[in-house]
Amino acid sequence: MSLSWRCSATDGAARRGVLRTAHGAVETPVFMPVGTAGTVKAMTADAVRATGARMVLGNTYHLMLRPGAERVARLGGLHRMMDWQGPILTDSGGFQVMSLAALREMDEQGVTFRSHLDGSRHRLTPERSVEIQRLLGADVTMCLDECTPFPASEPVAADSMRRSMRWAARCREAFVPRPGHGLFGIVQGSTYPALRAESVAALAGIGFEGYAVGGLAVGEGQPAMFAVLDCTLPLLPASAPRYLMGVGTPADILGAVRRGIDMFDCVIPTRSGRTGRAYTSRGVLNLRNARHAEDARPLDPACPCPACTRHSRAYLHHLIKAAEMLGPMLLTWHNIQYYQDLTRGLREAISAGRLDAHCAEVEAGWAAGDAPPEDNIGDDPAAAALAEDREAPL
Ligand SMILES: [Zn+2]
């Protein structure tokens, strides 16, 4: 039996459920930390697990270039390499090809590009993307799609979406069914409701184990993103999991869960951790700020992570200012912990039928924090994703 999802409770449009995969069951709504190049940066697999995270994401583009998909397969697959026993979702590589690779040439069959690492020439087709994800050992494989630029005119967005739908059919054909594994289709169509509806109909006609809403978190802003979810999600099959790719801030996640999204990934918690930013129950704190230099309080008294239970804001500030490795490690741990606690709280609130009240409490906590307004800038998922891919290796 392929990967499956079962709904266990609803509250309004929000859903709680369980995703069953070859590497275990995961409760949804779920936030998946991003393990770009076969590691969640600055975290051991045990540390990721200790936050409550049960599913992570791997990047096809980065892994196909280095160390190479065939090599990962010879070494026992991505789970074995990372020592990660839980499920892994891999993206298709398309997003990074468009945002990172040099000399991209797109045609009906696929995309040819040069590696940003050494200039070597590579080709990604729907069939090859699915094959790479199988070699990596992904529990959830994503269809290769064309990332429609934002903004795009309606005719451009329509052509791009229709090519992605043709590619989705080829991905379905290329996918080798295996127990506990599944293939997700990706809804495109930019901000045009009619195109989103056409895309949903095309994907539902092919049939997938899950559906992602793509082409968001590309700079359109939260109101436009929520508007796309409002017109897209009611059209999707209710029995399948729904994944919002590359999103987002805690506030994005609250709004998307309330609209019926089940799965998320984003570089924001890990990337922000490495740059000294902490997401807390009282808003965002920038640990670089000198006002933390002698602050003996914990980062977030409500958080069970080592950064909060064993250290002060002053020490974390010192580590970040001194560019010590432990600073990014502790803040990454904290941010992933915060995202896991946030999604666990949402799951429990859905089961209890008090999601609206719970979200109001969470938002009141953020508003009650003492962070100055300037600490709250810079958490745009699109900017974070681009910065993540262009970051020089340590
Ligand atoms: Zn913490």
Coordinates of C-alpha atoms and ligand atoms in Angstrom, one line a residue:
M1 CA 0.0 0.0 0.0
S2 CA 1.3 3.4 -0.9
L3 CA 1.7 6.3 1.5
S4 CA -1.6 7.3 3.0
W5 CA -3.2 10.1 5.1
R6 CA -6.2 9.9 7.4
C7 CA -8.0 12.8 8.9
S8 CA -8.7 12.4 12.7
A9 CA -10.3 15.7 13.5
T10 CA -11.4 19.0 11.9
D11 CA -12.1 22.5 13.2
G12 CA -13.5 24.7 10.5
A13 CA -11.4 24.1 7.4
A14 CA -8.4 23.0 9.6
R15 CA -7.5 19.3 9.7
R16 CA -5.6 17.0 12.0
G17 CA -4.4 13.7 10.7
V18 CA -1.8 11.0 10.4
L19 CA 0.5 10.5 7.4
R20 CA 1.7 6.9 7.2
T21 CA 4.9 6.3 5.3
A22 CA 7.5 3.6 4.9
H23 CA 9.5 5.3 7.7
G24 CA 6.7 5.6 10.2
A25 CA 3.6 7.7 10.9
V26 CA 3.7 11.5 11.3
E27 CA 1.0 13.7 12.8
T28 CA -0.2 16.6 10.8
P29 CA -0.2 19.6 10.6
V30 CA 3.5 18.9 10.4
F31 CA 6.5 21.3 10.0
M32 CA 9.5 19.7 8.2
P33 CA 12.9 21.2 9.0
V34 CA 15.0 21.6 5.8
G35 CA 18.0 19.3 5.4
T36 CA 19.3 20.9 2.3
A37 CA 22.4 18.9 1.6
G38 CA 21.8 15.8 3.7
T39 CA 21.9 17.6 7.0
V40 CA 19.7 20.0 8.9
K41 CA 22.5 22.6 9.3
A42 CA 24.1 22.9 12.7
M43 CA 22.0 19.9 14.1
T44 CA 22.7 16.2 14.6
A45 CA 19.9 13.9 13.7
D46 CA 19.3 13.2 17.4
A47 CA 19.0 16.9 18.1
V48 CA 16.4 17.3 15.3
R49 CA 14.5 14.3 16.7
A50 CA 14.7 15.8 20.3
T51 CA 12.7 18.8 19.1
G52 CA 9.8 16.6 18.2
A53 CA 10.4 16.8 14.5
R54 CA 9.5 13.6 12.8
M55 CA 9.9 14.3 9.1
V56 CA 12.5 16.3 7.2
L57 CA 13.1 17.6 3.7
G58 CA 16.0 17.0 1.4
N59 CA 16.9 19.0 -1.7
T60 CA 17.3 17.1 -5.0
Y61 CA 19.3 19.9 -6.7
H62 CA 22.0 20.1 -4.1
L63 CA 22.2 16.3 -3.6
M64 CA 22.3 15.5 -7.3
L65 CA 25.3 17.8 -7.7
R66 CA 27.1 16.7 -4.5
P67 CA 27.5 13.9 -3.6
G68 CA 25.4 12.7 -6.5
A69 CA 22.2 10.6 -6.4
E70 CA 23.8 7.4 -7.5
R71 CA 26.5 7.8 -4.8
V72 CA 23.9 8.4 -2.2
A73 CA 22.1 5.2 -3.3
R74 CA 25.3 3.2 -3.2
L75 CA 25.9 4.5 0.4
G76 CA 22.5 3.1 1.4
G77 CA 20.2 6.1 0.7
L78 CA 19.6 9.4 2.4
H79 CA 18.1 7.9 5.5
R80 CA 21.2 5.8 6.2
M81 CA 23.6 8.7 5.3
M82 CA 21.8 11.2 7.6
D83 CA 21.1 8.6 10.3
W84 CA 17.5 9.8 10.0
Q85 CA 15.0 7.0 10.6
G86 CA 11.8 9.1 10.0
P87 CA 10.2 10.0 6.7
I88 CA 11.9 12.2 4.2
L89 CA 10.3 14.4 1.6
T90 CA 12.5 15.5 -1.3
D91 CA 11.7 18.4 -3.6
S92 CA 12.1 18.0 -7.4
G93 CA 15.1 20.2 -7.9
G94 CA 13.1 22.6 -10.1
F95 CA 13.0 25.5 -7.7
Q96 CA 16.8 25.6 -7.1
V97 CA 17.5 25.1 -10.9
M98 CA 15.5 28.3 -11.5
S99 CA 16.9 30.3 -8.6
L100 CA 20.5 29.1 -8.4
A101 CA 21.9 27.3 -11.5
A102 CA 23.6 29.2 -14.3
L103 CA 22.7 29.1 -18.0
R104 CA 19.3 27.5 -17.7
E105 CA 17.6 26.3 -20.9
M106 CA 14.1 25.2 -20.6
D107 CA 12.3 23.1 -23.2
E108 CA 9.3 20.9 -23.4
Q109 CA 11.3 17.8 -22.3
G110 CA 13.1 19.4 -19.3
V111 CA 15.7 21.9 -18.3
T112 CA 19.5 21.9 -19.0
F113 CA 21.7 23.9 -16.6
R114 CA 25.1 24.4 -15.3
S115 CA 26.0 23.6 -11.7
H116 CA 26.6 26.7 -9.4
L117 CA 29.4 24.7 -7.8
D118 CA 31.7 23.9 -10.7
G119 CA 29.9 24.9 -14.0
S120 CA 29.3 21.2 -15.0
R121 CA 26.4 20.6 -17.3
H122 CA 23.3 18.7 -16.1
R123 CA 19.9 17.9 -17.4
L124 CA 16.7 17.5 -15.3
T125 CA 13.6 16.0 -16.8
P126 CA 10.4 14.9 -15.0
E127 CA 11.6 11.3 -15.4
R128 CA 15.1 12.0 -14.1
S129 CA 13.8 14.0 -11.1
V130 CA 11.6 11.1 -10.1
E131 CA 14.5 8.7 -10.6
I132 CA 16.9 10.8 -8.5
Q133 CA 14.3 11.0 -5.7
R134 CA 14.0 7.2 -5.8
L135 CA 17.8 6.9 -5.6
L136 CA 17.8 9.2 -2.5
G137 CA 15.1 7.0 -0.9
A138 CA 12.4 9.7 -0.5
D139 CA 9.2 8.7 1.2
V140 CA 7.5 11.6 -0.5
T141 CA 8.6 12.4 -4.1
M142 CA 7.6 15.7 -5.6
C143 CA 6.7 16.2 -9.3
L144 CA 9.1 18.4 -11.3
D145 CA 7.3 21.5 -12.2
E146 CA 8.2 24.8 -13.8
C147 CA 8.4 27.6 -11.2
T148 CA 6.4 30.4 -12.6
P149 CA 8.1 33.7 -11.9
F150 CA 6.2 36.2 -9.8
P151 CA 4.6 38.4 -11.0
A152 CA 3.5 36.8 -14.2
S153 CA 0.8 37.8 -16.7
E154 CA -2.1 35.5 -17.0
P155 CA -1.1 34.1 -20.4
V156 CA 2.5 33.4 -19.2
A157 CA 1.2 31.8 -16.0
A158 CA -1.2 29.7 -18.0
D159 CA 1.5 28.4 -20.4
S160 CA 3.8 27.7 -17.5
M161 CA 1.1 25.9 -15.4
R162 CA 0.0 23.7 -18.4
R163 CA 3.6 22.6 -19.0
S164 CA 3.8 21.7 -15.3
M165 CA 0.6 19.6 -15.7
R166 CA 2.1 17.7 -18.7
W167 CA 5.2 17.1 -16.6
A168 CA 3.1 15.9 -13.7
A169 CA 1.6 13.2 -15.9
R170 CA 5.1 12.2 -17.0
C171 CA 6.2 12.1 -13.3
R172 CA 3.2 9.8 -12.4
E173 CA 4.2 7.5 -15.3
A174 CA 7.8 7.4 -14.1
F175 CA 7.1 6.9 -10.4
V176 CA 7.7 3.3 -9.3
P177 CA 5.0 2.4 -6.7
R178 CA 6.5 1.1 -3.5
P179 CA 4.8 0.4 -0.1
G180 CA 4.7 3.5 2.1
H181 CA 6.0 5.8 -0.7
G182 CA 4.0 8.4 -2.6
L183 CA 4.1 11.1 -5.3
F184 CA 2.7 14.6 -4.8
G185 CA 1.4 16.8 -7.5
I186 CA 1.9 20.5 -7.4
V187 CA -0.9 23.1 -8.1
Q188 CA 0.4 26.1 -10.1
G189 CA -1.4 29.0 -11.7
S190 CA 0.2 32.0 -9.9
T191 CA -2.5 34.3 -8.4
Y192 CA -5.2 33.5 -10.9
P193 CA -8.1 31.6 -9.4
A194 CA -9.3 30.2 -12.8
L195 CA -5.7 28.8 -13.5
R196 CA -5.5 27.3 -10.0
A197 CA -8.8 25.6 -10.6
E198 CA -7.7 24.3 -14.0
S199 CA -4.5 23.0 -12.3
V200 CA -6.3 21.2 -9.5
A201 CA -8.6 19.5 -12.1
A202 CA -5.7 18.4 -14.1
L203 CA -3.8 16.9 -11.1
A204 CA -6.9 15.3 -9.6
G205 CA -7.5 13.7 -13.0
I206 CA -4.1 12.1 -12.9
G207 CA -4.3 11.2 -9.2
F208 CA -1.6 11.7 -6.6
E209 CA -1.1 10.6 -3.0
G210 CA -0.9 14.2 -1.9
Y211 CA -1.2 17.7 -3.4
A212 CA 1.2 20.7 -2.9
V213 CA 0.3 24.3 -3.5
G214 CA 3.3 25.7 -5.4
G215 CA 4.3 29.0 -6.7
L216 CA 3.8 30.7 -3.4
A217 CA 6.3 32.3 -0.9
V218 CA 7.9 33.8 -4.0
G219 CA 7.4 37.4 -3.0
E220 CA 3.7 37.8 -3.4
G221 CA 3.1 38.6 0.3
Q222 CA 0.8 37.0 2.9
P223 CA -2.5 38.4 1.8
A224 CA -2.0 37.2 -1.8
M225 CA -0.8 33.8 -0.5
F226 CA -3.9 33.4 1.7
A227 CA -6.1 34.4 -1.2
V228 CA -4.7 31.7 -3.4
L229 CA -5.2 29.1 -0.6
D230 CA -8.8 30.3 -0.1
C231 CA -9.6 29.7 -3.8
T232 CA -7.5 26.5 -4.2
L233 CA -7.9 24.3 -1.1
P234 CA -11.7 23.8 -1.3
L235 CA -11.2 22.3 -4.7
L236 CA -8.6 19.7 -3.7
P237 CA -9.6 16.1 -2.8
A238 CA -10.4 16.2 1.0
S239 CA -8.9 12.7 1.5
A240 CA -5.3 13.6 0.5
P241 CA -2.7 15.6 2.4
R242 CA -2.0 19.2 1.4
Y243 CA 1.5 20.7 1.4
L244 CA 2.4 24.4 1.3
M245 CA 5.9 24.5 -0.1
G246 CA 8.5 26.8 1.3
V247 CA 6.2 28.4 4.0
G248 CA 6.8 30.2 6.2
T249 CA 6.7 32.4 9.3
P250 CA 4.8 31.3 12.4
A251 CA 2.0 33.7 11.3
D252 CA 1.9 32.2 7.8
I253 CA 1.6 28.7 9.4
L254 CA -1.3 29.8 11.6
G255 CA -3.2 31.2 8.7
A256 CA -2.5 28.3 6.4
V257 CA -3.5 25.6 8.9
R258 CA -6.8 27.5 9.5
R259 CA -7.4 27.2 5.7
G260 CA -6.7 23.5 5.6
I261 CA -2.9 23.0 4.9
D262 CA -1.4 19.9 6.5
M263 CA 2.4 20.1 5.7
F264 CA 5.0 22.8 5.7
D265 CA 8.7 23.2 5.1
C266 CA 10.8 26.4 5.3
V267 CA 14.4 27.5 5.9
I268 CA 13.3 30.3 8.1
P269 CA 13.8 28.6 11.5
T270 CA 17.2 27.1 10.6
R271 CA 18.5 30.0 8.6
S272 CA 17.3 32.6 11.2
G273 CA 19.0 30.6 13.9
R274 CA 22.3 30.9 12.2
T275 CA 21.9 34.7 11.9
G276 CA 21.0 35.3 15.5
R277 CA 17.2 35.5 15.2
A278 CA 14.9 33.6 17.5
Y279 CA 11.2 32.9 17.2
T280 CA 9.6 32.8 20.6
S281 CA 6.1 32.7 22.2
R282 CA 6.7 36.4 22.7
G283 CA 7.7 37.3 19.2
V284 CA 11.0 37.5 17.4
L285 CA 14.2 38.4 19.1
N286 CA 17.4 39.5 17.4
L287 CA 20.2 38.2 19.7
R288 CA 22.8 40.4 17.9
N289 CA 21.1 43.4 19.6
A290 CA 23.2 44.9 22.4
R291 CA 20.2 45.2 24.7
H292 CA 20.7 41.4 25.4
A293 CA 24.3 41.8 26.5
E294 CA 23.6 41.5 30.2
D295 CA 20.1 40.0 30.1
A296 CA 20.1 37.0 32.4
R297 CA 16.6 35.9 31.4
P298 CA 16.0 32.7 29.3
L299 CA 15.3 33.3 25.6
D300 CA 11.8 31.8 26.0
P301 CA 10.7 30.6 29.5
A302 CA 8.0 28.5 27.8
C303 CA 10.5 26.5 25.7
P304 CA 12.0 23.2 26.8
C305 CA 15.1 23.4 24.5
P306 CA 18.7 23.6 25.8
A307 CA 19.2 27.2 24.7
C308 CA 16.2 28.2 26.9
T309 CA 16.6 25.8 29.9
R310 CA 20.4 26.1 30.3
H311 CA 21.5 29.5 29.0
S312 CA 20.7 33.2 29.3
R313 CA 20.0 35.7 26.5
A314 CA 23.3 37.3 27.5
Y315 CA 25.3 34.1 26.7
L316 CA 23.5 33.6 23.4
H317 CA 24.2 37.2 22.5
H318 CA 27.9 36.7 23.4
L319 CA 28.1 33.5 21.2
I320 CA 26.5 35.2 18.2
K321 CA 28.7 38.3 18.6
A322 CA 31.8 36.2 18.9
A323 CA 30.8 34.1 15.9
E324 CA 31.1 30.9 18.0
M325 CA 29.6 27.8 16.4
L326 CA 27.5 27.0 19.5
G327 CA 25.5 30.2 18.9
P328 CA 23.9 29.0 15.6
M329 CA 23.6 25.5 17.0
L330 CA 21.6 26.6 20.0
L331 CA 19.4 29.1 18.2
T332 CA 18.7 26.6 15.4
W333 CA 17.7 24.0 18.0
H334 CA 15.5 26.6 19.7
N335 CA 13.8 27.7 16.4
I336 CA 13.0 24.2 15.3
Q337 CA 11.7 23.4 18.8
Y338 CA 9.5 26.5 18.6
Y339 CA 8.1 25.5 15.2
Q340 CA 7.4 21.9 16.5
D341 CA 5.7 23.2 19.6
L342 CA 3.7 25.6 17.4
T343 CA 2.4 22.9 15.2
R344 CA 1.8 20.5 18.1
G345 CA -0.3 23.2 19.8
L346 CA -2.3 23.6 16.5
R347 CA -2.9 19.9 16.3
E348 CA -4.2 19.8 19.9
A349 CA -6.4 22.8 19.4
I350 CA -8.0 21.2 16.3
S351 CA -8.8 18.1 18.3
A352 CA -10.2 20.2 21.1
G353 CA -12.3 22.2 18.7
R354 CA -10.8 25.5 19.9
L355 CA -8.5 26.5 17.1
D356 CA -9.8 30.1 16.8
A357 CA -9.3 30.7 20.6
H358 CA -5.9 29.0 20.5
C359 CA -4.6 31.1 17.5
A360 CA -5.8 34.3 19.3
E361 CA -3.8 33.3 22.4
V362 CA -0.7 32.6 20.3
E363 CA -1.0 35.9 18.5
A364 CA -1.6 37.8 21.8
G365 CA 1.7 36.2 23.0
W366 CA 3.6 37.5 20.0
A367 CA 2.1 41.0 20.4
A368 CA 2.9 41.1 24.2
G369 CA 6.6 40.5 23.6
D370 CA 9.2 43.2 24.2
A371 CA 10.9 42.9 20.8
P372 CA 11.4 46.3 19.1
P373 CA 9.8 46.6 15.7
E374 CA 13.2 46.3 13.9
D375 CA 13.6 42.8 15.2
N376 CA 10.6 41.7 13.2
I377 CA 11.9 42.6 9.8
G378 CA 13.6 40.2 7.5
D379 CA 11.4 37.1 7.9
D380 CA 10.3 36.8 4.3
P381 CA 10.3 33.2 3.2
A382 CA 11.3 34.0 -0.4
A383 CA 14.3 36.1 0.7
A384 CA 15.3 33.4 3.2
A385 CA 15.1 30.6 0.6
L386 CA 17.4 32.5 -1.8
A387 CA 19.9 33.4 0.9
E388 CA 19.9 29.8 2.0
D389 CA 20.9 28.5 -1.4
R390 CA 23.5 31.1 -1.9
E391 CA 25.2 30.8 1.5
A392 CA 28.8 29.9 1.3
P393 CA 29.5 26.5 3.0
L394 CA 31.1 26.8 6.4
Ligands
ZN1 ZN 14.2 27.3 23.3

